[in-house]
PDB file of C-alpha atoms in Angstrom:
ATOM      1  CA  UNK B 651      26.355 -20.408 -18.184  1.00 70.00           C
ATOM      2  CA  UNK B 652      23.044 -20.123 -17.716  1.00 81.00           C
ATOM      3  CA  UNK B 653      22.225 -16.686 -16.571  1.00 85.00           C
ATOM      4  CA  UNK B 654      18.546 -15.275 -14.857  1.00 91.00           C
ATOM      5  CA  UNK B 655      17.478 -11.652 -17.144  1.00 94.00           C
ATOM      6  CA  UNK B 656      15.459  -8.986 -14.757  1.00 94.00           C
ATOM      7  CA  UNK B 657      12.438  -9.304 -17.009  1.00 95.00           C
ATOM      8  CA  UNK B 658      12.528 -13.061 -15.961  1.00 94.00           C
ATOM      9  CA  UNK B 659      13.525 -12.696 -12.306  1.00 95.00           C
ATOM     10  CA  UNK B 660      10.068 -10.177 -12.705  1.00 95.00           C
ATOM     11  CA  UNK B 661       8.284 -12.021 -14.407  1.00 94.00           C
ATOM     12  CA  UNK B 662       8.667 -15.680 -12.006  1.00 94.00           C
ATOM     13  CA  UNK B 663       7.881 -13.010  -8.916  1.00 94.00           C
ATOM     14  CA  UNK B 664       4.764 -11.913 -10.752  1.00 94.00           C
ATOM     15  CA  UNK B 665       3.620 -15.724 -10.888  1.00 93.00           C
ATOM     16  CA  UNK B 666       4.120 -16.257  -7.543  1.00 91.00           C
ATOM     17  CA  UNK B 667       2.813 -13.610  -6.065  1.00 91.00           C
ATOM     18  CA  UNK B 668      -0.500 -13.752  -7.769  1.00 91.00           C
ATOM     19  CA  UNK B 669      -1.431 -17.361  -7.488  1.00 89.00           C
ATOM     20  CA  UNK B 670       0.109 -17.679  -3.831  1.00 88.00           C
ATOM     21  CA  UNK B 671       0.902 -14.049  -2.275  1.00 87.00           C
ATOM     22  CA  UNK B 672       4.074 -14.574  -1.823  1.00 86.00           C
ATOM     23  CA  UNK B 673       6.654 -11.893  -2.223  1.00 87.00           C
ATOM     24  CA  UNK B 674       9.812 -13.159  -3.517  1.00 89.00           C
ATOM     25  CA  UNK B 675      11.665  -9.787  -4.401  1.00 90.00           C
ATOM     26  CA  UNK B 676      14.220 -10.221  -2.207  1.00 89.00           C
ATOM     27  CA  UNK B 677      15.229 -13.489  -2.905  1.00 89.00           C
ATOM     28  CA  UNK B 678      16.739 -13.543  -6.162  1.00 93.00           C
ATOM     29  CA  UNK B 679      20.304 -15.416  -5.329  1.00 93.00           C
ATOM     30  CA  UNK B 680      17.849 -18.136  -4.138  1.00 91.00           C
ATOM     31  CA  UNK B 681      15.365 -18.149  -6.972  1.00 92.00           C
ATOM     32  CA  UNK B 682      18.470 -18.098  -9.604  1.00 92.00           C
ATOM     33  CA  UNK B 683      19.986 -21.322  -7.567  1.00 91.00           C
ATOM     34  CA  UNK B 684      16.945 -23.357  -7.129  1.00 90.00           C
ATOM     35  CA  UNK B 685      16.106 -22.654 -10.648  1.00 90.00           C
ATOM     36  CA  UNK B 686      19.299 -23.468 -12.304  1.00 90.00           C
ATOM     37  CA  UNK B 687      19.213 -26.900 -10.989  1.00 89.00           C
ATOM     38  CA  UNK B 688      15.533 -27.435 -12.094  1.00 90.00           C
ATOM     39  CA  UNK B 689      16.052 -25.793 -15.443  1.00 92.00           C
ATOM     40  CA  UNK B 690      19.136 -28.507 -16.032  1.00 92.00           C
ATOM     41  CA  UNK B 691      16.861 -31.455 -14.741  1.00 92.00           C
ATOM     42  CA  UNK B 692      15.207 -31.029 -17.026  1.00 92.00           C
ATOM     43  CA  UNK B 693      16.612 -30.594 -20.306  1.00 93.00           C
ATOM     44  CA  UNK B 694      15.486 -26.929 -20.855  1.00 93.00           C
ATOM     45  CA  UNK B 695      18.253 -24.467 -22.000  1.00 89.00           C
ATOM     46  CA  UNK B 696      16.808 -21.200 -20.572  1.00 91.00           C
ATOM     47  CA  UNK B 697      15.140 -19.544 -17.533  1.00 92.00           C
ATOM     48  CA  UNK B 698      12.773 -18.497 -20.442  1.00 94.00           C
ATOM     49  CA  UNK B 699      12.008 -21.613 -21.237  1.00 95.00           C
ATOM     50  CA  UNK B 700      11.180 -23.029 -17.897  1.00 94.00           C
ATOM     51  CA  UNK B 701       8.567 -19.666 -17.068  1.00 94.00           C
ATOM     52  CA  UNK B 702       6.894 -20.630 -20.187  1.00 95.00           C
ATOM     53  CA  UNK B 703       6.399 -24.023 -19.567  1.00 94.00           C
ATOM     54  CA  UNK B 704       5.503 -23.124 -15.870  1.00 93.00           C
ATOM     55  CA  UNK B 705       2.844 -20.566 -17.017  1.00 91.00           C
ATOM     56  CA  UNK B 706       1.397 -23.246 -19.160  1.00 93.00           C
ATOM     57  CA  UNK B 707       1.403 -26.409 -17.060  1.00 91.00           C
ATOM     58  CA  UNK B 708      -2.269 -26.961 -16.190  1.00 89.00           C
ATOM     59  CA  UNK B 709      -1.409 -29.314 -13.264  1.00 87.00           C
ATOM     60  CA  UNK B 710       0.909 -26.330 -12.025  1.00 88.00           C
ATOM     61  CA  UNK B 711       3.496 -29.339 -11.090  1.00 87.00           C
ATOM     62  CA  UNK B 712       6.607 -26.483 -11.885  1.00 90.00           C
ATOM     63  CA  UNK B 713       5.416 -23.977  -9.753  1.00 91.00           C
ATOM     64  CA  UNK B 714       4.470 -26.674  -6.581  1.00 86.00           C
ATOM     65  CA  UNK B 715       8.349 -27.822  -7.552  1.00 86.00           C
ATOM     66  CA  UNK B 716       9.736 -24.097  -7.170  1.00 89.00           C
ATOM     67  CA  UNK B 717       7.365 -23.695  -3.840  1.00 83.00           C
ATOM     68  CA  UNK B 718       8.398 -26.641  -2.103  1.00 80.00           C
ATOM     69  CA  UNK B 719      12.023 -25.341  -2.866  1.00 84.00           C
ATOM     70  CA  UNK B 720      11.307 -21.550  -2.099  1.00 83.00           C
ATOM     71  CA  UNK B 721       9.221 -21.919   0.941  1.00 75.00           C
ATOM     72  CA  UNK B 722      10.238 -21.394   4.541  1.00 70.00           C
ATOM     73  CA  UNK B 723       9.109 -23.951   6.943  1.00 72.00           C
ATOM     74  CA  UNK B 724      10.710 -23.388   9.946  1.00 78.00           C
ATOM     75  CA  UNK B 725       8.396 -24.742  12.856  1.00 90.00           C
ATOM     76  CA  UNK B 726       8.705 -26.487  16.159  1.00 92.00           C
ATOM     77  CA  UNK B 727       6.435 -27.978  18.782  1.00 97.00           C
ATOM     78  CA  UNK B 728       5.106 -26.251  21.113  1.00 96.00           C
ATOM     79  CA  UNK B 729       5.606 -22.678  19.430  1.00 94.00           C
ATOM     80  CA  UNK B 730       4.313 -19.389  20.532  1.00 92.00           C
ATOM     81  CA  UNK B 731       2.448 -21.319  23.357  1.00 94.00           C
ATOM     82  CA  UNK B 732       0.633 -18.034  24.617  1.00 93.00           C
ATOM     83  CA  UNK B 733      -1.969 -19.201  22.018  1.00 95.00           C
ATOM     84  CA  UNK B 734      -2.297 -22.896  23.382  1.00 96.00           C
ATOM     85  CA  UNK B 735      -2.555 -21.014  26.852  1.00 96.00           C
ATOM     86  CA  UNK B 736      -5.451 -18.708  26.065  1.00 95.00           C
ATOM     87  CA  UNK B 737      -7.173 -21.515  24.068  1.00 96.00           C
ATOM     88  CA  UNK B 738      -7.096 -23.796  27.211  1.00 97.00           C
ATOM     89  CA  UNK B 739      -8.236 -20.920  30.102  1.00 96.00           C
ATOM     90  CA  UNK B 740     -10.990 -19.010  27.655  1.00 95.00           C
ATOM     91  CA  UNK B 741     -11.730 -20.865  24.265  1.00 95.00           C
ATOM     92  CA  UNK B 742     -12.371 -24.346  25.868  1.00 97.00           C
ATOM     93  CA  UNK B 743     -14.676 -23.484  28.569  1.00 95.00           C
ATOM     94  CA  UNK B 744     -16.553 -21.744  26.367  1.00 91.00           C
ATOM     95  CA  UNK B 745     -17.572 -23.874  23.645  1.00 92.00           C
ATOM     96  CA  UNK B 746     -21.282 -24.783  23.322  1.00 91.00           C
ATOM     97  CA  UNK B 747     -22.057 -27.640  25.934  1.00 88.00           C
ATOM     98  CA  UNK B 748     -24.043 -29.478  22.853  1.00 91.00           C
ATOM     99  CA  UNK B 749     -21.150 -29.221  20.249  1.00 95.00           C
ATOM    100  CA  UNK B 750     -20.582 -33.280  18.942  1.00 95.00           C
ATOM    101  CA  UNK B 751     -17.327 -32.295  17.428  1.00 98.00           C
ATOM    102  CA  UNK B 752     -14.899 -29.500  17.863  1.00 98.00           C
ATOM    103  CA  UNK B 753     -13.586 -28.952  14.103  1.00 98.00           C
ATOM    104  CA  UNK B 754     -10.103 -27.000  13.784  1.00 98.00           C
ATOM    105  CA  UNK B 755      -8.248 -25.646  10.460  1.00 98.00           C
ATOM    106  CA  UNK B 756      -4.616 -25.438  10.821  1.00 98.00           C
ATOM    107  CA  UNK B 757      -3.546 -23.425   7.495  1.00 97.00           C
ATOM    108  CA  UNK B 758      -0.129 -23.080   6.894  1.00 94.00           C
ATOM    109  CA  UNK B 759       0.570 -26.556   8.992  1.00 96.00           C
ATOM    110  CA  UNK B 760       4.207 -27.184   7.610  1.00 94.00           C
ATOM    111  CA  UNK B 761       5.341 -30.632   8.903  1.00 95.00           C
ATOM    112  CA  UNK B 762       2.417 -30.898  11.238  1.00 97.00           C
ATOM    113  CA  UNK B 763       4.350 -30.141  14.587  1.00 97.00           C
ATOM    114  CA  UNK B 764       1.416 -27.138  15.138  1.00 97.00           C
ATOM    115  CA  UNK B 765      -1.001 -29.165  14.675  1.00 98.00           C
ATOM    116  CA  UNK B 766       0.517 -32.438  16.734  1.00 98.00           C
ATOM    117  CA  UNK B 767       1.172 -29.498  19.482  1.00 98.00           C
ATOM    118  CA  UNK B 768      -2.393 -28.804  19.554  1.00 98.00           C
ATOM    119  CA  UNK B 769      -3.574 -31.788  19.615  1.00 99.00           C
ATOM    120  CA  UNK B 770      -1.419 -32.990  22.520  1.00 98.00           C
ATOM    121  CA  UNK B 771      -2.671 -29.929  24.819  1.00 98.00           C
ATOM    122  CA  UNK B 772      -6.328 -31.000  23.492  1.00 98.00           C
ATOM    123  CA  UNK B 773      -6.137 -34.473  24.993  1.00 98.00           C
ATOM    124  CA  UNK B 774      -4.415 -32.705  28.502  1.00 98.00           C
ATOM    125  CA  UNK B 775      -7.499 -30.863  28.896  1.00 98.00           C
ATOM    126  CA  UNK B 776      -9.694 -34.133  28.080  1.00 97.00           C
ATOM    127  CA  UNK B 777      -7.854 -35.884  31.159  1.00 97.00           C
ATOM    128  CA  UNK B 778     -10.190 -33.454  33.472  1.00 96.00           C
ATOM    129  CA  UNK B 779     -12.830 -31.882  31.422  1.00 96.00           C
ATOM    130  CA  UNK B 780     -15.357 -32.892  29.309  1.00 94.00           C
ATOM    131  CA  UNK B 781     -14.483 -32.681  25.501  1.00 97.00           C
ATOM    132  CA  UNK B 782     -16.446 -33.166  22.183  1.00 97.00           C
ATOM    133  CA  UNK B 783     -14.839 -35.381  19.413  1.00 98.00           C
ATOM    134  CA  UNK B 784     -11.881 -33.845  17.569  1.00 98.00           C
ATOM    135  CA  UNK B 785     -11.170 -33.292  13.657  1.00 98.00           C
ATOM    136  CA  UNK B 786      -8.672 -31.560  13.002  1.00 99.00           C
ATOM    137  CA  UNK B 787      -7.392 -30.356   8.858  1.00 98.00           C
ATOM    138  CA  UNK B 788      -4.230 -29.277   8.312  1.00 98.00           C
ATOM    139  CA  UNK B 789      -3.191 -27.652   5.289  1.00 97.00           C
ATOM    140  CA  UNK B 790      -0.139 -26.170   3.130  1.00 94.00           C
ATOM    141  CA  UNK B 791       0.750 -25.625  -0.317  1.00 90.00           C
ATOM    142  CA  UNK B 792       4.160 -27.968  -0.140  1.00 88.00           C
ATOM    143  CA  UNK B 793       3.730 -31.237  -0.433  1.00 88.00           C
ATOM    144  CA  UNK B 794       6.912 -32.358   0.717  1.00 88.00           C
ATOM    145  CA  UNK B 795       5.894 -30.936   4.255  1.00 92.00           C
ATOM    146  CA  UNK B 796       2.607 -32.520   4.214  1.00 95.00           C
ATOM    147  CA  UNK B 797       4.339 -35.932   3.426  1.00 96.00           C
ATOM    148  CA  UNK B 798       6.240 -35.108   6.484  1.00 97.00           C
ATOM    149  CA  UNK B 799       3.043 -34.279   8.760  1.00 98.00           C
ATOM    150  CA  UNK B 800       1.339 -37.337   7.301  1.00 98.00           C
ATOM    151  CA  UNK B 801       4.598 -39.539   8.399  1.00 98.00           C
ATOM    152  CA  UNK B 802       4.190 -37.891  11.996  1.00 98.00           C
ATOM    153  CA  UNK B 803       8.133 -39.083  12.628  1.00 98.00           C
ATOM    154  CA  UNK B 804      10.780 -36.624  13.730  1.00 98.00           C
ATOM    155  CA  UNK B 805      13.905 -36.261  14.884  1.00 97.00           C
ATOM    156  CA  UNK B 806      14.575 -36.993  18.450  1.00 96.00           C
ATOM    157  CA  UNK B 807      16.337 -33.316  19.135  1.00 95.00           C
ATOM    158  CA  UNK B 808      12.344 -31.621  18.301  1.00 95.00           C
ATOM    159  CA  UNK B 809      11.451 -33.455  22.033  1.00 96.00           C
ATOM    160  CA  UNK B 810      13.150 -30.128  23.675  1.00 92.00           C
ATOM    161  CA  UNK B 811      10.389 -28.241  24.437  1.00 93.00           C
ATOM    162  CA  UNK B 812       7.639 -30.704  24.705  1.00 97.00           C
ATOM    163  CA  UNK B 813       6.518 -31.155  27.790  1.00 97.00           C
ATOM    164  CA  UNK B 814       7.987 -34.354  29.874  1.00 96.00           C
ATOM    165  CA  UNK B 815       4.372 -35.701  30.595  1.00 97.00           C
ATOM    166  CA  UNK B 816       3.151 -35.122  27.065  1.00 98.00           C
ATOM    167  CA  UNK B 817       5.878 -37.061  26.181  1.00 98.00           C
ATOM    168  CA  UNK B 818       5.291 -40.083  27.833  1.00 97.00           C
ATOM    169  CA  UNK B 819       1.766 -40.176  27.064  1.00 98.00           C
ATOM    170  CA  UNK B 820       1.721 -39.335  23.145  1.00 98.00           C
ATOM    171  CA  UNK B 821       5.119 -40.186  21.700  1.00 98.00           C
ATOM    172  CA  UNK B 822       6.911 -43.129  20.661  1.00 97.00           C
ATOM    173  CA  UNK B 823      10.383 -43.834  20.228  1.00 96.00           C
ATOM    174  CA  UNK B 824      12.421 -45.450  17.822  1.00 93.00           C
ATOM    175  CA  UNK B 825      14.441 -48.733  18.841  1.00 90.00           C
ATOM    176  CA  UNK B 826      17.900 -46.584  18.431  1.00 89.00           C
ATOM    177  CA  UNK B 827      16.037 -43.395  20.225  1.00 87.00           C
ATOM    178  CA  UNK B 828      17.005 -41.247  16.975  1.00 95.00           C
ATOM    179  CA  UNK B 829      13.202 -40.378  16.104  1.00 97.00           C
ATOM    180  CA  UNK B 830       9.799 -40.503  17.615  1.00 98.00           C
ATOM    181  CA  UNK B 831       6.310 -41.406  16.272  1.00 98.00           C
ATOM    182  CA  UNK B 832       3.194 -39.204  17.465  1.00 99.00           C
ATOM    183  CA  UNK B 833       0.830 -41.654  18.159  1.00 98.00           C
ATOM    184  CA  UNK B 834      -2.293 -43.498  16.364  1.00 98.00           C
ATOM    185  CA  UNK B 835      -4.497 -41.763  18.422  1.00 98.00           C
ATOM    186  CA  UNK B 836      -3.834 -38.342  17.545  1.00 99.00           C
ATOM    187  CA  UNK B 837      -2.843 -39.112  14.131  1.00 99.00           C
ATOM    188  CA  UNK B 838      -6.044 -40.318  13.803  1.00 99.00           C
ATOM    189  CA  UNK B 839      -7.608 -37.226  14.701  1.00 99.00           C
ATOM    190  CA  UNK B 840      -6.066 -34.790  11.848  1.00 99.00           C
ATOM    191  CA  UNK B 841      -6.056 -35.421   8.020  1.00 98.00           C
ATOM    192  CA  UNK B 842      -3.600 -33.304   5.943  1.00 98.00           C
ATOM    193  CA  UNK B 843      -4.098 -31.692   2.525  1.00 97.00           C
ATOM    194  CA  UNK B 844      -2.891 -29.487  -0.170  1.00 94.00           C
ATOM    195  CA  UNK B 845      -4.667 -26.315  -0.062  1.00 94.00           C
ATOM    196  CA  UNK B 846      -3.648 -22.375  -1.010  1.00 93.00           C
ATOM    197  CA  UNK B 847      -4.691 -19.951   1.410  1.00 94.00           C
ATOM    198  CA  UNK B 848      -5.645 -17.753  -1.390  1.00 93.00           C
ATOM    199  CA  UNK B 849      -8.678 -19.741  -2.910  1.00 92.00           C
ATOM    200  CA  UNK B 850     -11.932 -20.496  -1.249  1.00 91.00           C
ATOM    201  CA  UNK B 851     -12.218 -23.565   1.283  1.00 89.00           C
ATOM    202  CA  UNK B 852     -15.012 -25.692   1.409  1.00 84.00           C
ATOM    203  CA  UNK B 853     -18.157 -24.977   3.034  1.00 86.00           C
ATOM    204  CA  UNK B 854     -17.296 -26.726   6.581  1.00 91.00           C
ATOM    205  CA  UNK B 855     -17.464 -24.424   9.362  1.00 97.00           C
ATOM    206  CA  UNK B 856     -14.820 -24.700  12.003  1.00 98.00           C
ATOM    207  CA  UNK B 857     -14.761 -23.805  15.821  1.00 98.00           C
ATOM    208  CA  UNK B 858     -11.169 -22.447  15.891  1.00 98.00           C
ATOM    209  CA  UNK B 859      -8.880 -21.587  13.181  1.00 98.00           C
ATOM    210  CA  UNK B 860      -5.115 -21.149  13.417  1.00 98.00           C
ATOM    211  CA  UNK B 861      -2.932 -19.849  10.393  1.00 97.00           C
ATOM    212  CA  UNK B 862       0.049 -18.885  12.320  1.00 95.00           C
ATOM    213  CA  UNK B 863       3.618 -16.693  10.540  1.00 91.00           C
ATOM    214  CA  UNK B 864       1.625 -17.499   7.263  1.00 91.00           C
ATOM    215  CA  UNK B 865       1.036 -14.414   6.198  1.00 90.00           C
ATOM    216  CA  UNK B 866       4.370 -12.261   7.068  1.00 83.00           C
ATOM    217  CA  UNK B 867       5.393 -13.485   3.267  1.00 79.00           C
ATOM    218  CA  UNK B 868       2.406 -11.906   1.741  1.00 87.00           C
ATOM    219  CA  UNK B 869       1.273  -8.089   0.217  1.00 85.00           C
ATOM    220  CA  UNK B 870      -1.792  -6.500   1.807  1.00 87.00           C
ATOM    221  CA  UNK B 871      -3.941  -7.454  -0.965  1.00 89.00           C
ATOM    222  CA  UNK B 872      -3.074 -11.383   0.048  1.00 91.00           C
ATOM    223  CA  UNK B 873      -3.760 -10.677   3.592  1.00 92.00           C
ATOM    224  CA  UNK B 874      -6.880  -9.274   2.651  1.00 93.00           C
ATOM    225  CA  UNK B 875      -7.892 -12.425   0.476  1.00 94.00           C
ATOM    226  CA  UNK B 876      -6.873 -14.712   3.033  1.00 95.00           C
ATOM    227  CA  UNK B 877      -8.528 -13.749   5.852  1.00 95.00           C
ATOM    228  CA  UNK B 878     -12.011 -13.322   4.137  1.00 95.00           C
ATOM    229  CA  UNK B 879     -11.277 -17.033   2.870  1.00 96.00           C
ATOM    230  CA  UNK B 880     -10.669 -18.050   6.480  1.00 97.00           C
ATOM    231  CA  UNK B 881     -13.416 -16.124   8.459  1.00 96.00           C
ATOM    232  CA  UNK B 882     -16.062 -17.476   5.758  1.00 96.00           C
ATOM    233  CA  UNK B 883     -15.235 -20.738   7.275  1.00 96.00           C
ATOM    234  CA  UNK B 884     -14.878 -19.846  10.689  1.00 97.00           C
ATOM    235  CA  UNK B 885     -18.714 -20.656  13.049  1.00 97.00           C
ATOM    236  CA  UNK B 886     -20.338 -17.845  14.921  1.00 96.00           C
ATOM    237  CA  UNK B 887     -18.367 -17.625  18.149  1.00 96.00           C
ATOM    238  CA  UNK B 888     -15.318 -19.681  16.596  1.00 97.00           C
ATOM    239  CA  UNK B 889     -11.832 -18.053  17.165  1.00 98.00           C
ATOM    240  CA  UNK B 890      -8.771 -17.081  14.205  1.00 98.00           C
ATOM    241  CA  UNK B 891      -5.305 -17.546  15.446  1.00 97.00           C
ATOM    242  CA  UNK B 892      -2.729 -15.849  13.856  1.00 96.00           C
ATOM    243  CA  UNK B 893       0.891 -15.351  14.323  1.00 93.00           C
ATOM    244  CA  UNK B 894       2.225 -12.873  16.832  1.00 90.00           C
ATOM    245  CA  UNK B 895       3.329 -10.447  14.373  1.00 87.00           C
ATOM    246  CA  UNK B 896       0.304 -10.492  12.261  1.00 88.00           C
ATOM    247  CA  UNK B 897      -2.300  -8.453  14.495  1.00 80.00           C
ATOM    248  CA  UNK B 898      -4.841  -7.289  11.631  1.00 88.00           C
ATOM    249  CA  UNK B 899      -4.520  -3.559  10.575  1.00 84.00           C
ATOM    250  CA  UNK B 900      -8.461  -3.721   9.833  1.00 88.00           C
ATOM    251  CA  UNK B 901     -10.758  -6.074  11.873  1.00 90.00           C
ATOM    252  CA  UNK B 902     -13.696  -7.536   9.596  1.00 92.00           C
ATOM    253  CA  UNK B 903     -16.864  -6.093  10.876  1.00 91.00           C
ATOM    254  CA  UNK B 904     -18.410  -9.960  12.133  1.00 94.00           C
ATOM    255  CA  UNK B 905     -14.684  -9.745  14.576  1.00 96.00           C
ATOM    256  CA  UNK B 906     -13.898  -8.860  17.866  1.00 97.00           C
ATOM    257  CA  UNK B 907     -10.211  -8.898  18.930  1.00 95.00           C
ATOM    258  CA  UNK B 908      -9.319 -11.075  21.946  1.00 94.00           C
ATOM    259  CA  UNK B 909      -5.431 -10.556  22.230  1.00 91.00           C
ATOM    260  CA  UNK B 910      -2.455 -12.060  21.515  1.00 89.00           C
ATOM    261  CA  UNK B 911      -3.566 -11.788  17.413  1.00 93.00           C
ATOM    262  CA  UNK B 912      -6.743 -13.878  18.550  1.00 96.00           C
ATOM    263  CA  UNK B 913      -9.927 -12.722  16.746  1.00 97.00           C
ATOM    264  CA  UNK B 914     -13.541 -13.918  17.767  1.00 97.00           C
ATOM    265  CA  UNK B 915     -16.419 -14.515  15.568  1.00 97.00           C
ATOM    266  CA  UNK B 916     -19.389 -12.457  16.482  1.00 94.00           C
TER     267      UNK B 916
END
């Protein structure tokens, strides 16, 4: 029987935790289960042998594999709606009256239902305000959940906490109402991509910025890295959203704390 050494159980933590910040210490049952089927996929003989080929795999395929298989991605709709509150009565009204288009990063988006959420709230507020143009990124480092936000179909038990009005005006049901479809027009206002928190983004600047329960997973020095990444992108006056447990022990100098782990731009 195949059997997982401490050196290697080390060893696949160290990987992890320096290319994505996450802290897998605590999960060795898991790690030894997930790898034992990938290590007999493919032909290898040895935990050993798998790390190896995992260090050296330029295309870093293996360790996507063991992410998409170690990640949590519990999420719902309408989740932690506190935020979506305080982005409707002070972030909206605020936003520069000559802003063409209002561009949001949702990092950490899972199977898009945060950033479907949003967008659904974003449209309510169109029906009786004036609104610029929406485009909207959502990023993650799983694929299989980005496949999943790119689909925009879910089961029909995520409808319980969407709103009744929202979902007559945004969601479509199947034929056998088993699933529902988000539809074209707010699909068509958020494109979804691979991305790691960790490394730099591109040079857009975004109004608002949400990276919600990404960061429970990570060390301090990951924190760290990821919110300099994300604040680099954020505009002057644009707002970070983070999760509810993740209220920043050290506020960058250019931030202003707004509540509810909301940080402003200044």
């Amino acid at each position: 029987m195949i059997q997982m050494t401490d050196k290697e159980f080390e060893n696949f933590c160290r990987v992890m935790q320096e290319n994505y910040g996450i802290d897998l210490k605590k999960k060795r049952v898991l790690i030894e289960y997930r790898m034992i089927a990938e290590v007999k996929k493919r032909g290898m003989h040895s935990f050993q042998e798998f790390l190896d080929a995992m260090v050296k795999d330029k295309s870093k395929e293996l360790q996507y594999t063991m992410i998409n298989q170690l990640t949590t991605n519990y999420t719902y709709f309408c989740r932690e709606m506190a935020h979506y509150h305080y982005i409707e009565t002070d972030v909206l009204p605020n936003l520069d009256k000559d802003l063409n288009e209002l561009r949001i990063l949702v990092a950490g988006c899972s199977s898009g239902q945060e950033c479907y959420t949003l967008l659904m709230m974003l449209e309510e507020y169109r029906l009786l305000h004036v609104l610029p143009s929406i485009a909207m990124v959502g990023c993650d480092i799983n694929n299989a959940v980005l496949q999943e936000a790119r689909n925009a179909t879910y089961p029909i038990r995520a409808l319980k906490e969407i709103p009744e009005s929202w979902q007559k005006r945004y969601l479509h049901m199947d034929e056998n109402n088993e699933n529902f479809t988000i539809s074209p027009k707010l699909q068509a206002q958020v494109s979804f991509q691979f991305h790691n928190v960790l490394e730099p983004f591109h040079t857009v600047k975004y109004q608002m910025i949400m990276c919600r329960n990404v960061m429970i997973y990570f060390d301090e020095a990951a924190r760290r890295q990821t919110v300099r990444n994300l604040c680099k992108n954020l505009a002057v006056h644009g707002y970070l959203v983070l999760g509810h447990a993740e209220v920043l022990m050290e506020i960058p100098q250019d931030m202003e704390y707004c509540g509810h782990s909301i940080y402003r731009k200044v």
